[in-house]
Short mmCIF file of C-alpha atoms in Angstrom, two decimals:
data_model
loop_
_atom_site.label_atom_id
_atom_site.label_comp_id
_atom_site.label_asym_id
_atom_site.label_seq_id
_atom_site.Cartn_x
_atom_site.Cartn_y
_atom_site.Cartn_z
CA MET A 1409 -138.61 -84.43 10.56
CA LEU A 1410 -135.57 -83.81 8.42
CA ASN A 1411 -135.61 -85.92 5.73
CA TYR A 1412 -132.04 -86.72 5.46
CA ASN A 1413 -130.07 -89.81 6.25
CA PHE A 1414 -126.92 -88.88 8.31
CA ASN A 1415 -123.54 -90.43 7.77
CA TRP A 1416 -120.88 -89.61 10.15
CA SER A 1417 -118.46 -92.22 8.82
CA VAL A 1418 -117.23 -89.46 6.39
CA ILE A 1419 -116.18 -87.28 9.25
CA TRP A 1420 -114.18 -90.18 11.22
CA ARG A 1421 -112.36 -90.75 8.22
CA ASN A 1422 -111.44 -87.12 7.62
CA TRP A 1423 -111.14 -86.55 11.64
CA ASP A 1424 -107.51 -85.85 11.50
CA LYS A 1425 -108.11 -83.39 8.35
CA PHE A 1426 -110.48 -81.57 10.89
CA LEU A 1427 -108.03 -81.64 13.76
CA ASP A 1428 -105.23 -80.18 11.87
CA ALA A 1429 -107.58 -77.79 10.43
CA LEU A 1430 -108.67 -76.48 13.99
CA LEU A 1431 -104.89 -76.31 15.27
CA LEU A 1432 -104.17 -74.24 11.91
CA GLY A 1433 -106.73 -71.49 12.54
CA LEU A 1434 -105.99 -71.48 16.19
CA GLY A 1435 -102.32 -70.82 15.29
CA MET A 1436 -103.04 -68.43 12.88
CA ALA A 1437 -105.30 -66.20 15.04
CA VAL A 1438 -102.86 -66.83 18.27
CA LEU A 1439 -99.87 -65.26 15.97
CA SER A 1440 -102.03 -62.35 14.41
CA LEU A 1441 -103.02 -61.46 17.81
CA LEU A 1442 -99.72 -61.25 18.92
CA ALA A 1443 -98.50 -59.32 16.17
CA GLY A 1444 -101.67 -57.49 16.30
CA CYS A 1445 -100.86 -56.67 19.86
CA VAL A 1446 -97.44 -54.93 18.93
CA ILE A 1447 -98.65 -53.25 15.75
CA GLY A 1448 -101.84 -51.80 18.09
CA LEU A 1449 -99.61 -50.99 20.91
CA ALA A 1450 -96.71 -48.83 18.38
CA VAL A 1451 -99.82 -47.10 16.79
CA ALA A 1452 -101.95 -46.37 19.58
CA TYR A 1453 -98.57 -44.71 20.87
CA ALA A 1454 -98.23 -42.82 17.78
CA ARG A 1455 -101.75 -41.86 17.85
CA THR A 1456 -101.52 -40.24 21.32
CA SER A 1457 -98.08 -38.75 21.80
CA GLY A 1458 -96.30 -38.98 18.43
CA PRO A 1459 -95.58 -35.95 16.35
CA LYS A 1460 -98.05 -34.65 13.68
CA TRP A 1461 -97.34 -36.84 10.73
CA LEU A 1462 -96.89 -39.66 12.34
CA GLN A 1463 -100.27 -39.01 14.23
CA TRP A 1464 -101.71 -38.73 10.70
CA LEU A 1465 -99.94 -41.98 9.50
CA ALA A 1466 -101.62 -43.71 12.36
CA TRP A 1467 -104.91 -42.56 11.93
CA ALA A 1468 -104.90 -43.14 8.09
CA TYR A 1469 -103.82 -46.87 8.88
CA VAL A 1470 -106.52 -47.31 11.29
CA GLU A 1471 -109.25 -46.03 9.03
CA ILE A 1472 -107.88 -47.67 6.00
CA ILE A 1473 -107.85 -51.08 7.53
CA ARG A 1474 -110.92 -51.14 9.44
CA ASN A 1475 -112.92 -49.64 6.75
CA THR A 1476 -111.95 -52.43 4.22
CA PRO A 1477 -113.62 -55.89 4.13
CA LEU A 1478 -111.19 -58.25 5.66
CA LEU A 1479 -111.61 -60.55 2.29
CA LEU A 1480 -110.51 -57.87 0.04
CA LEU A 1481 -107.30 -57.42 2.24
CA VAL A 1482 -106.69 -61.01 2.03
CA PHE A 1483 -107.13 -61.17 -1.63
CA MET A 1484 -104.92 -57.68 -2.12
CA CYS A 1485 -101.88 -59.62 -0.15
CA TYR A 1486 -102.33 -63.00 -1.84
CA PHE A 1487 -103.32 -61.98 -5.01
CA VAL A 1488 -102.50 -58.56 -5.84
CA LEU A 1489 -98.59 -57.94 -4.41
CA PRO A 1490 -97.11 -60.54 -6.27
CA GLU A 1491 -98.01 -58.82 -9.32
CA PHE A 1492 -95.70 -56.14 -8.13
CA GLY A 1493 -92.93 -58.59 -7.62
CA ILE A 1494 -93.84 -59.01 -3.54
CA ARG A 1495 -94.16 -62.64 -3.43
CA PHE A 1496 -92.05 -63.99 -0.72
CA LEU A 1497 -94.56 -65.05 1.23
CA ASP A 1498 -96.46 -68.29 1.11
CA LYS A 1499 -100.22 -68.27 1.28
CA ILE A 1500 -100.69 -69.16 5.16
CA GLU A 1501 -97.47 -66.49 6.02
CA SER A 1502 -99.52 -63.76 3.41
CA PHE A 1503 -102.88 -64.62 5.68
CA VAL A 1504 -101.27 -64.46 8.75
CA LEU A 1505 -99.71 -60.94 7.65
CA THR A 1506 -103.15 -59.62 6.47
CA LEU A 1507 -104.82 -60.66 9.67
CA SER A 1508 -102.20 -59.33 11.82
CA LEU A 1509 -102.18 -55.77 10.13
CA TYR A 1510 -106.09 -56.40 10.47
CA ALA A 1511 -106.00 -56.69 14.42
CA GLY A 1512 -103.24 -54.02 14.48
CA ALA A 1513 -105.99 -52.01 13.69
CA TYR A 1514 -108.27 -52.64 15.91
CA MET A 1515 -105.91 -53.14 18.80
CA ALA A 1516 -104.58 -49.94 18.02
CA GLU A 1517 -108.13 -48.63 18.74
CA VAL A 1518 -108.56 -50.80 21.85
CA PHE A 1519 -105.21 -49.32 23.12
CA ARG A 1520 -106.34 -46.05 22.37
CA ALA A 1521 -109.07 -45.84 24.39
CA GLY A 1522 -107.22 -47.94 27.38
CA LEU A 1523 -104.28 -45.15 27.43
CA ALA A 1524 -107.01 -42.62 27.68
CA SER A 1525 -108.90 -44.04 30.18
CA ILE A 1526 -105.94 -44.29 32.57
CA PRO A 1527 -106.67 -41.88 35.72
CA ARG A 1528 -104.39 -39.26 35.31
CA GLN A 1529 -103.48 -39.39 39.11
CA TYR A 1530 -101.64 -42.55 38.53
CA VAL A 1531 -99.26 -40.96 36.26
CA GLU A 1532 -98.80 -38.15 38.42
CA ALA A 1533 -98.19 -40.19 41.76
CA ALA A 1534 -95.54 -41.93 39.42
CA LYS A 1535 -93.94 -38.59 38.64
CA ALA A 1536 -94.03 -37.51 42.14
CA ILE A 1537 -92.08 -40.78 43.73
CA GLY A 1538 -89.57 -39.65 41.00
CA MET A 1539 -90.00 -42.07 37.65
CA ARG A 1540 -88.60 -41.54 34.26
CA PRO A 1541 -90.52 -40.90 31.55
CA TRP A 1542 -90.21 -44.72 30.45
CA GLN A 1543 -90.49 -46.11 33.82
CA ARG A 1544 -93.62 -44.81 34.02
CA GLN A 1545 -94.91 -46.71 30.99
CA ARG A 1546 -93.36 -49.91 32.18
CA TRP A 1547 -94.56 -49.81 35.59
CA VAL A 1548 -97.74 -48.03 35.78
CA VAL A 1549 -99.50 -47.06 32.52
CA LEU A 1550 -98.82 -50.45 30.60
CA PRO A 1551 -100.13 -52.72 33.03
CA VAL A 1552 -102.87 -51.01 34.30
CA MET A 1553 -104.01 -50.21 30.39
CA PHE A 1554 -103.54 -54.16 29.77
CA ARG A 1555 -105.69 -54.62 32.91
CA ILE A 1556 -108.32 -52.40 31.56
CA THR A 1557 -108.17 -53.97 27.84
CA LEU A 1558 -107.96 -57.44 28.66
CA PRO A 1559 -111.82 -57.98 27.85
CA ALA A 1560 -111.57 -56.30 24.67
CA ILE A 1561 -108.41 -58.33 23.92
CA SER A 1562 -109.86 -61.46 24.38
CA ASN A 1563 -113.16 -60.43 22.43
CA ASN A 1564 -110.54 -59.94 19.33
CA LEU A 1565 -109.14 -63.13 19.77
CA ILE A 1566 -112.55 -64.86 19.32
CA SER A 1567 -112.98 -62.86 16.22
CA LEU A 1568 -109.76 -63.34 14.82
CA PHE A 1569 -110.26 -66.92 15.01
CA LYS A 1570 -113.76 -66.81 13.48
CA ASP A 1571 -111.47 -64.57 10.58
CA THR A 1572 -109.35 -67.54 9.86
CA SER A 1573 -112.33 -68.89 7.78
CA LEU A 1574 -111.35 -66.27 5.14
CA ALA A 1575 -108.34 -68.02 4.44
CA ALA A 1576 -110.23 -70.81 2.68
CA ALA A 1577 -110.60 -68.04 -0.26
CA ILE A 1578 -106.96 -68.73 -0.73
CA ALA A 1579 -106.66 -72.18 -0.56
CA VAL A 1580 -105.48 -72.54 3.16
CA PRO A 1581 -106.51 -75.68 4.58
CA GLU A 1582 -107.98 -74.52 7.62
CA LEU A 1583 -111.77 -75.39 9.22
CA THR A 1584 -113.91 -73.95 6.18
CA PHE A 1585 -111.34 -75.08 3.39
CA THR A 1586 -111.39 -78.39 4.99
CA ALA A 1587 -115.34 -78.75 5.66
CA ARG A 1588 -116.13 -77.74 2.12
CA GLN A 1589 -113.77 -80.24 0.57
CA VAL A 1590 -115.23 -82.59 2.44
CA ASN A 1591 -118.35 -81.68 0.74
CA ALA A 1592 -116.91 -81.69 -2.75
CA ASN A 1593 -115.60 -85.16 -2.09
CA THR A 1594 -118.41 -86.72 -0.66
CA PHE A 1595 -121.18 -84.61 -1.08
CA ARG A 1596 -122.23 -85.15 2.97
CA VAL A 1597 -122.64 -81.34 3.25
CA MET A 1598 -124.95 -81.33 6.46
CA GLU A 1599 -122.06 -83.60 8.37
CA ALA A 1600 -119.51 -81.32 7.12
CA TRP A 1601 -120.45 -78.19 7.90
CA LEU A 1602 -122.30 -79.28 11.50
CA THR A 1603 -118.94 -80.67 12.32
CA ALA A 1604 -117.15 -77.65 11.37
CA SER A 1605 -119.73 -75.35 13.14
CA ALA A 1606 -119.41 -77.63 16.09
CA LEU A 1607 -115.63 -77.26 16.07
CA TYR A 1608 -115.72 -73.27 15.78
CA LEU A 1609 -118.17 -73.34 18.63
CA LEU A 1610 -116.29 -75.18 21.11
CA ALA A 1611 -113.11 -73.92 20.11
CA SER A 1612 -114.39 -70.10 20.33
CA TYR A 1613 -116.17 -71.06 23.79
CA ALA A 1614 -112.80 -72.51 25.18
CA ILE A 1615 -111.02 -69.70 24.19
CA ALA A 1616 -113.67 -67.43 25.80
CA LEU A 1617 -113.56 -69.39 28.85
CA ALA A 1618 -109.80 -69.38 29.19
CA LEU A 1619 -109.69 -65.47 28.94
CA ARG A 1620 -112.60 -65.31 31.45
CA ALA A 1621 -110.37 -66.89 33.76
CA LEU A 1622 -107.32 -64.85 32.81
CA GLU A 1623 -109.86 -61.70 33.26
CA ARG A 1624 -110.82 -62.87 36.67
CA ARG A 1625 -106.84 -63.19 38.03
CA TYR A 1626 -105.99 -59.73 36.49
CA ALA A 1627 -108.60 -57.48 35.58
CA SER A 1628 -109.66 -56.70 39.25
CA ILE A 1629 -107.53 -53.66 39.55
CA ARG A 1630 -110.53 -51.07 39.33
CA MET B 356 -113.75 -77.65 -14.65
CA SER B 357 -117.11 -77.13 -15.93
CA ASN B 358 -120.12 -77.69 -13.96
CA ASP B 359 -120.88 -80.37 -16.68
CA ARG B 360 -118.22 -82.76 -15.22
CA ASP B 361 -119.82 -81.92 -11.60
CA ASN B 362 -122.98 -82.80 -12.66
CA ASN B 363 -121.29 -86.05 -14.12
CA ALA B 364 -120.31 -87.32 -11.07
CA ASP B 365 -123.49 -86.20 -9.04
CA ALA B 366 -125.92 -88.23 -11.93
CA SER B 367 -123.17 -91.30 -11.86
CA MET B 368 -123.55 -91.80 -7.97
CA LEU B 369 -127.12 -91.19 -8.13
CA ARG B 370 -127.54 -93.82 -10.44
CA ARG B 371 -125.10 -96.52 -8.80
CA GLY B 372 -127.94 -96.10 -6.16
CA VAL B 373 -130.90 -96.64 -8.62
CA LEU B 374 -129.25 -99.73 -10.45
CA GLY B 375 -129.29 -102.00 -7.72
CA LEU B 376 -133.24 -101.28 -6.75
CA SER B 377 -134.24 -101.30 -10.72
CA ALA B 378 -132.13 -104.50 -11.49
CA ALA B 379 -135.22 -106.88 -10.26
CA GLY B 380 -137.70 -104.69 -11.93
CA ALA B 381 -135.70 -105.22 -15.18
CA LEU B 382 -137.25 -108.38 -15.95
CA GLY B 383 -140.85 -107.68 -15.54
CA SER B 384 -140.21 -104.74 -17.78
CA VAL B 385 -138.82 -106.97 -20.44
CA ALA B 386 -141.57 -109.01 -20.18
CA GLY B 387 -143.87 -106.33 -20.57
CA ALA B 388 -141.93 -104.61 -23.52
CA GLY B 389 -142.49 -108.05 -25.43
CA LEU B 390 -146.23 -107.85 -24.88
CA GLY B 391 -146.41 -104.27 -26.00
CA LEU B 392 -144.66 -105.43 -29.22
CA LEU B 393 -147.65 -107.55 -30.01
CA ALA B 394 -150.30 -105.19 -29.55
CA PRO B 395 -151.03 -103.68 -32.97
CA ARG B 396 -152.30 -100.24 -31.67
CA ALA B 397 -148.74 -99.32 -30.07
CA ALA B 398 -147.34 -99.41 -33.44
CA MET B 399 -149.92 -97.49 -35.46
CA ALA B 400 -149.53 -94.49 -32.87
CA GLN B 401 -145.91 -94.33 -33.17
CA GLU B 402 -146.49 -94.08 -37.16
CA ALA B 403 -148.60 -91.27 -36.58
CA THR B 404 -146.24 -88.95 -34.82
CA PRO B 405 -144.75 -86.67 -37.12
CA SER B 406 -140.82 -86.42 -37.10
CA ARG B 407 -139.75 -83.16 -34.96
CA LEU B 408 -137.92 -82.39 -38.13
CA GLN B 409 -141.38 -81.73 -39.64
CA THR B 410 -142.56 -79.87 -36.56
CA VAL B 411 -139.60 -77.53 -36.22
CA LEU B 412 -140.19 -76.73 -40.32
CA GLU B 413 -143.68 -75.88 -39.85
CA ARG B 414 -142.76 -73.64 -36.83
CA GLY B 415 -140.60 -71.53 -39.08
CA HIS B 416 -137.63 -71.74 -35.89
CA LEU B 417 -135.71 -73.74 -33.95
CA ILE B 418 -135.74 -73.84 -30.34
CA VAL B 419 -132.70 -74.56 -28.78
CA GLY B 420 -131.73 -75.70 -24.96
CA THR B 421 -128.35 -73.81 -23.63
CA GLY B 422 -126.68 -72.15 -20.95
CA SER B 423 -125.13 -68.21 -20.92
CA THR B 424 -122.21 -68.67 -18.46
CA ASN B 425 -119.62 -70.69 -19.73
CA PRO B 426 -117.18 -69.30 -22.43
CA PRO B 427 -115.90 -70.24 -25.04
CA TRP B 428 -119.20 -72.86 -25.06
CA HIS B 429 -122.13 -70.38 -24.53
CA PHE B 430 -122.01 -66.79 -22.80
CA GLU B 431 -122.91 -63.32 -23.49
CA ASP B 432 -120.26 -61.09 -25.18
CA GLU B 433 -119.59 -57.06 -24.35
CA THR B 434 -122.92 -56.62 -26.32
CA GLY B 435 -124.79 -59.15 -24.07
CA THR B 436 -125.32 -61.06 -27.35
CA LEU B 437 -125.51 -64.83 -26.96
CA VAL B 438 -122.31 -66.35 -28.46
CA GLY B 439 -120.05 -69.60 -28.48
CA MET B 440 -119.42 -72.85 -29.97
CA ASP B 441 -122.65 -74.43 -28.82
CA ILE B 442 -124.37 -71.50 -30.11
CA ASP B 443 -122.68 -71.59 -33.76
CA MET B 444 -123.61 -75.38 -33.66
CA ALA B 445 -127.24 -74.07 -33.33
CA ARG B 446 -127.17 -71.42 -36.06
CA LEU B 447 -125.82 -74.12 -38.41
CA LEU B 448 -128.89 -76.11 -37.79
CA ALA B 449 -131.21 -73.13 -38.50
CA LYS B 450 -129.45 -72.20 -41.43
CA GLY B 451 -129.91 -75.86 -42.60
CA LEU B 452 -133.36 -75.53 -42.11
CA PHE B 453 -134.47 -72.31 -43.12
CA ASP B 454 -131.45 -70.83 -44.47
CA ASP B 455 -131.43 -68.56 -42.04
CA PRO B 456 -129.18 -68.72 -39.04
CA GLU B 457 -130.95 -66.07 -37.20
CA LYS B 458 -133.99 -68.23 -36.90
CA VAL B 459 -133.25 -69.76 -33.60
CA GLU B 460 -135.09 -69.07 -29.99
CA PHE B 461 -132.49 -69.85 -27.13
CA VAL B 462 -134.05 -71.34 -23.83
CA LEU B 463 -131.45 -70.76 -21.09
CA GLN B 464 -131.21 -73.60 -18.66
CA GLY B 465 -129.06 -74.97 -15.84
CA PRO B 466 -126.93 -78.20 -16.61
CA ASP B 467 -129.13 -80.17 -14.96
CA ALA B 468 -132.24 -79.00 -17.01
CA ARG B 469 -130.77 -80.60 -20.20
CA ILE B 470 -132.31 -83.85 -20.45
CA PRO B 471 -135.83 -83.19 -18.50
CA SER B 472 -136.20 -80.33 -21.11
CA LEU B 473 -135.73 -82.61 -23.93
CA VAL B 474 -137.92 -85.32 -22.22
CA THR B 475 -140.78 -82.57 -21.70
CA GLU B 476 -140.07 -81.30 -25.18
CA LYS B 477 -139.31 -77.68 -24.23
CA VAL B 478 -136.65 -77.57 -26.65
CA ASP B 479 -136.02 -79.34 -30.04
CA ILE B 480 -132.28 -79.99 -29.22
CA VAL B 481 -129.70 -79.21 -26.52
CA CYS B 482 -126.50 -77.48 -27.34
CA GLN B 483 -124.95 -77.10 -23.91
CA PHE B 484 -121.26 -78.53 -23.76
CA MET B 485 -122.92 -81.67 -23.13
CA THR B 486 -120.63 -84.71 -22.50
CA VAL B 487 -121.57 -88.29 -23.93
CA THR B 488 -121.79 -90.79 -21.05
CA PRO B 489 -123.76 -94.44 -21.66
CA GLY B 490 -126.11 -93.49 -18.53
CA ARG B 491 -127.33 -90.11 -20.30
CA ALA B 492 -127.62 -92.18 -23.60
CA GLN B 493 -129.95 -93.74 -21.78
CA GLN B 494 -132.27 -90.92 -21.29
CA ALA B 495 -131.39 -88.85 -24.74
CA ASP B 496 -130.18 -89.70 -27.93
CA PHE B 497 -126.78 -87.85 -28.82
CA THR B 498 -125.74 -86.46 -32.11
CA VAL B 499 -122.00 -87.20 -33.37
CA PRO B 500 -119.79 -85.25 -31.08
CA TYR B 501 -118.36 -81.69 -32.22
CA TYR B 502 -115.70 -81.52 -29.60
CA ARG B 503 -113.51 -83.90 -27.47
CA GLU B 504 -112.79 -82.43 -24.08
CA GLY B 505 -109.86 -83.23 -21.96
CA VAL B 506 -107.74 -81.75 -18.77
CA GLY B 507 -104.62 -79.86 -19.39
CA VAL B 508 -102.47 -77.47 -17.72
CA MET B 509 -101.97 -74.08 -18.66
CA MET B 510 -98.53 -71.59 -17.45
CA MET B 511 -97.41 -68.46 -17.58
CA ALA B 512 -95.57 -67.86 -20.79
CA ASP B 513 -92.71 -66.34 -18.86
CA GLY B 514 -92.69 -68.80 -15.99
CA ASP B 515 -90.31 -71.44 -15.11
CA TYR B 516 -91.80 -74.27 -16.83
CA LYS B 517 -92.28 -74.29 -20.32
CA THR B 518 -93.64 -77.91 -21.15
CA PHE B 519 -95.14 -80.88 -20.01
CA ASP B 520 -91.91 -82.48 -19.17
CA ASP B 521 -90.84 -79.45 -17.10
CA LEU B 522 -93.92 -79.85 -15.00
CA LYS B 523 -93.08 -83.62 -14.76
CA ALA B 524 -89.45 -83.12 -13.43
CA ALA B 525 -90.50 -80.39 -11.07
CA GLY B 526 -92.24 -83.43 -9.18
CA SER B 527 -93.38 -82.42 -5.58
CA ASN B 528 -92.12 -78.99 -6.28
CA LEU B 529 -95.10 -77.92 -8.43
CA THR B 530 -98.44 -76.60 -7.54
CA LEU B 531 -101.34 -76.19 -9.86
CA SER B 532 -104.55 -73.97 -8.98
CA ALA B 533 -107.80 -75.60 -9.80
CA LEU B 534 -111.70 -74.98 -9.11
CA GLN B 535 -112.48 -76.94 -6.09
CA ASN B 536 -114.28 -79.86 -7.56
CA VAL B 537 -114.60 -83.59 -6.67
CA PHE B 538 -111.86 -85.53 -7.84
CA ILE B 539 -110.06 -83.02 -9.02
CA GLU B 540 -106.82 -83.26 -7.07
CA ASP B 541 -107.00 -87.35 -8.42
CA TRP B 542 -107.61 -86.15 -12.11
CA ALA B 543 -104.40 -83.87 -11.82
CA HIS B 544 -102.33 -86.79 -10.28
CA LYS B 545 -103.50 -89.01 -12.90
CA GLU B 546 -100.59 -87.20 -15.03
CA LEU B 547 -98.64 -85.21 -12.49
CA PRO B 548 -98.76 -87.67 -9.39
CA GLU B 549 -96.76 -85.59 -7.26
CA ALA B 550 -98.08 -81.91 -7.77
CA ARG B 551 -100.08 -80.23 -5.17
CA VAL B 552 -103.17 -78.88 -5.92
CA ASP B 553 -104.52 -75.57 -4.44
CA GLN B 554 -108.29 -75.60 -4.69
CA PHE B 555 -109.98 -72.30 -5.13
CA GLU B 556 -113.99 -71.54 -4.94
CA SER B 557 -113.88 -69.72 -8.43
CA PRO B 558 -111.96 -69.91 -11.86
CA ASP B 559 -111.25 -66.41 -11.64
CA ALA B 560 -109.46 -66.90 -8.35
CA ALA B 561 -107.81 -70.15 -9.68
CA LEU B 562 -106.64 -68.10 -12.50
CA GLN B 563 -105.38 -65.38 -10.67
CA ALA B 564 -103.07 -67.47 -8.56
CA LEU B 565 -101.37 -68.01 -11.55
CA ASN B 566 -101.21 -64.59 -12.65
CA ALA B 567 -100.01 -63.84 -9.33
CA ARG B 568 -97.33 -66.75 -9.89
CA ARG B 569 -99.01 -68.19 -6.67
CA VAL B 570 -98.87 -71.33 -8.23
CA ASP B 571 -96.90 -72.92 -11.51
CA GLY B 572 -99.68 -73.67 -13.59
CA TYR B 573 -103.67 -73.47 -14.02
CA PHE B 574 -105.30 -76.99 -13.95
CA GLY B 575 -108.37 -77.20 -16.06
CA ASP B 576 -110.79 -77.91 -19.03
CA GLN B 577 -108.61 -77.70 -22.12
CA SER B 578 -111.60 -75.59 -23.93
CA ALA B 579 -111.35 -73.17 -21.09
CA ILE B 580 -107.30 -73.09 -21.16
CA ARG B 581 -107.68 -72.36 -25.01
CA TRP B 582 -110.32 -69.91 -24.43
CA LEU B 583 -108.05 -67.80 -21.86
CA MET B 584 -105.33 -67.96 -24.26
CA GLN B 585 -107.12 -66.65 -26.74
CA GLN B 586 -108.18 -63.71 -24.57
CA ALA B 587 -104.44 -62.88 -23.72
CA PRO B 588 -102.33 -63.67 -26.63
CA GLY B 589 -98.65 -64.27 -25.66
CA ARG B 590 -99.62 -64.32 -21.75
CA TYR B 591 -99.93 -68.23 -21.42
CA VAL B 592 -98.34 -71.25 -22.99
CA ASP B 593 -100.38 -74.78 -22.90
CA SER B 594 -98.25 -77.83 -21.27
CA GLY B 595 -99.01 -79.63 -24.34
CA ARG B 596 -100.44 -82.40 -23.07
CA GLY B 597 -104.60 -83.32 -22.46
CA TRP B 598 -106.00 -86.20 -20.64
CA LEU B 599 -109.25 -87.38 -19.30
CA PRO B 600 -110.99 -87.33 -22.72
CA ASN B 601 -114.88 -87.13 -22.83
CA SER B 602 -116.97 -86.35 -25.97
CA TYR B 603 -119.14 -83.06 -26.38
CA ALA B 604 -121.98 -83.85 -28.36
CA SER B 605 -125.96 -82.56 -28.74
CA ALA B 606 -128.65 -84.55 -27.52
CA VAL B 607 -132.45 -84.46 -28.76
CA LYS B 608 -135.36 -86.60 -27.23
CA GLN B 609 -135.14 -90.29 -27.81
CA GLY B 610 -137.41 -91.93 -30.57
CA ASP B 611 -137.23 -90.02 -33.17
CA PRO B 612 -134.81 -91.33 -35.76
CA THR B 613 -135.45 -88.98 -38.81
CA TRP B 614 -134.53 -85.58 -36.58
CA LEU B 615 -131.55 -87.09 -35.44
CA ASN B 616 -130.50 -88.51 -38.34
CA TRP B 617 -130.75 -84.96 -39.94
CA VAL B 618 -128.99 -83.08 -37.03
CA ASN B 619 -126.08 -85.81 -37.42
CA THR B 620 -125.65 -84.97 -41.11
CA VAL B 621 -125.62 -81.23 -40.69
CA TYR B 622 -123.01 -81.57 -37.96
CA ARG B 623 -120.94 -84.60 -40.12
CA GLU B 624 -120.76 -82.03 -43.22
CA ALA B 625 -119.82 -79.42 -41.19
CA MET B 626 -116.92 -81.42 -39.80
CA LEU B 627 -116.12 -82.91 -42.85
CA GLY B 628 -118.43 -81.44 -45.92
CA VAL B 629 -120.33 -78.11 -47.28
CA ASP B 630 -120.26 -76.17 -43.93
CA PHE B 631 -116.28 -76.99 -43.09
CA ASP B 632 -115.22 -73.20 -43.80
CA SER B 633 -117.83 -71.97 -41.03
CA PHE B 634 -117.16 -75.06 -38.85
CA ALA B 635 -113.63 -74.07 -38.90
CA ALA B 636 -113.83 -70.93 -38.60
CA SER B 637 -115.94 -71.38 -35.06
CA TYR B 638 -113.13 -73.58 -33.97
CA GLN B 639 -110.63 -70.78 -34.71
CA LYS B 640 -112.71 -68.23 -32.90
CA TRP B 641 -112.99 -70.02 -29.72
CA PHE B 642 -110.32 -72.46 -29.34
CA GLY B 643 -107.60 -70.75 -31.69
CA ILE B 644 -107.18 -74.19 -33.45
CA THR B 645 -106.71 -74.44 -37.00
CA LEU B 646 -108.37 -77.17 -38.72
CA GLU B 647 -106.87 -78.86 -41.62
CA THR B 648 -108.87 -78.87 -44.40
CA PRO B 649 -110.59 -82.71 -44.85
CA LYS B 650 -108.70 -84.77 -47.59
CA VAL B 651 -110.32 -84.19 -51.04
CA GLY B 652 -111.00 -86.97 -53.47
CA PHE B 653 -111.90 -90.07 -50.90
CA PRO B 654 -114.66 -91.37 -49.08
CA SER B 655 -114.63 -89.66 -45.65
CA GLU B 656 -113.35 -93.04 -44.19
CA PHE B 657 -110.13 -92.76 -45.81
CA ALA B 658 -109.19 -89.26 -45.02
#
């Protein structure tokens, strides 16, 4: 058996901190996902139907972000940009910006695949009934693409939520930071990390369930 | 903050638990000690043990316990050589023993090994930024201290805040960076009660937060601040205020007054006597502090 005496009172005493941290993490993940979707959609269109230079630019963005560890990007945005005089963002904003750019690169790939998988007949049918190009996008391509990519979007949201743990490195008081703080202050290592793990697990699972319900409702088009 | 302090808090918490339990046992052991004094054999054994001073002289080199990861105390320079204030103190002892500062063998150890390595006689002395505490003094004999550590704040030289009064006036607008540690926020709040403290996982991240002007000041050990200022002259300024004083000293195994007294003599004379020049050079090198020559012509007590 484990030779350790648990003392959970430390957790109850800091419970409001843990809750605030959880909400902050969820908030940062959702914001980043929304911003990431906008960026991703723009980049996916740029890559599939933009002029050559824009395609190249979109490709470079996706590859640079996807092939750099997120922690480095976080450090870069928080620690390095200010050295060049760019310091209008505080630590939370700077992290959300980084996570949005990161999410954007992944969503770009998701949407690119989504756009590519739309049956050609749908677009041709839309043309046949006289829809203009933007109408075809608005009423045919986008709705279908969102339904196709919904499972991938929910996957990304869960990933992003867990990625918010990296914000601890720049002193953002999210769940990992809070657990470490409680550790440092009370030496209650097991209790703090078990609580953080349980909260991550529960929140991620709740997101998964909610999005599963959404998928069941909308992703049935095929 | 150095690991040292971390360890401190850790140790004292443990001790607190132990004290309660051992109070009952104390009476018994006092009685036992009394009986021991009456027994002649114990006294003879004590006389027969030669001082470590003799052992070291016969061995031909000094064995010193220290670390290698804490500038400016004990760390490796660009060439991989162990240097720092603690190392200088050890070399001063070797010079006193063998007239050769090179006759030292350094045993690298973590802060938690400082007292155990003395008790088990793995080393002759520990020179490893050791904070003097009453609890530790029950387990090892401390020498006279050679540095008084404390905490302070360092700012960018071209930043918004120039003096400690500026920091104080900033109130809750002030953000400091620090290494994540127990009590760190309370320590900062002792002098700057409203300051926000952003805690980072590593000292370099805490420093970079200042470089990137994410924070207004770096909150840490005075010695670290002086060292960082030495490394980048003109880049940073010290707020000029230090608090939470604690003394750094070497420690030796208990029960050897001859050895302890010899080390104390060397340290005292380094600070006030024949070896002052070399001690002052070390202070200048590691902390950028110019020590004033001790007042000549009086007993040191009057200086």
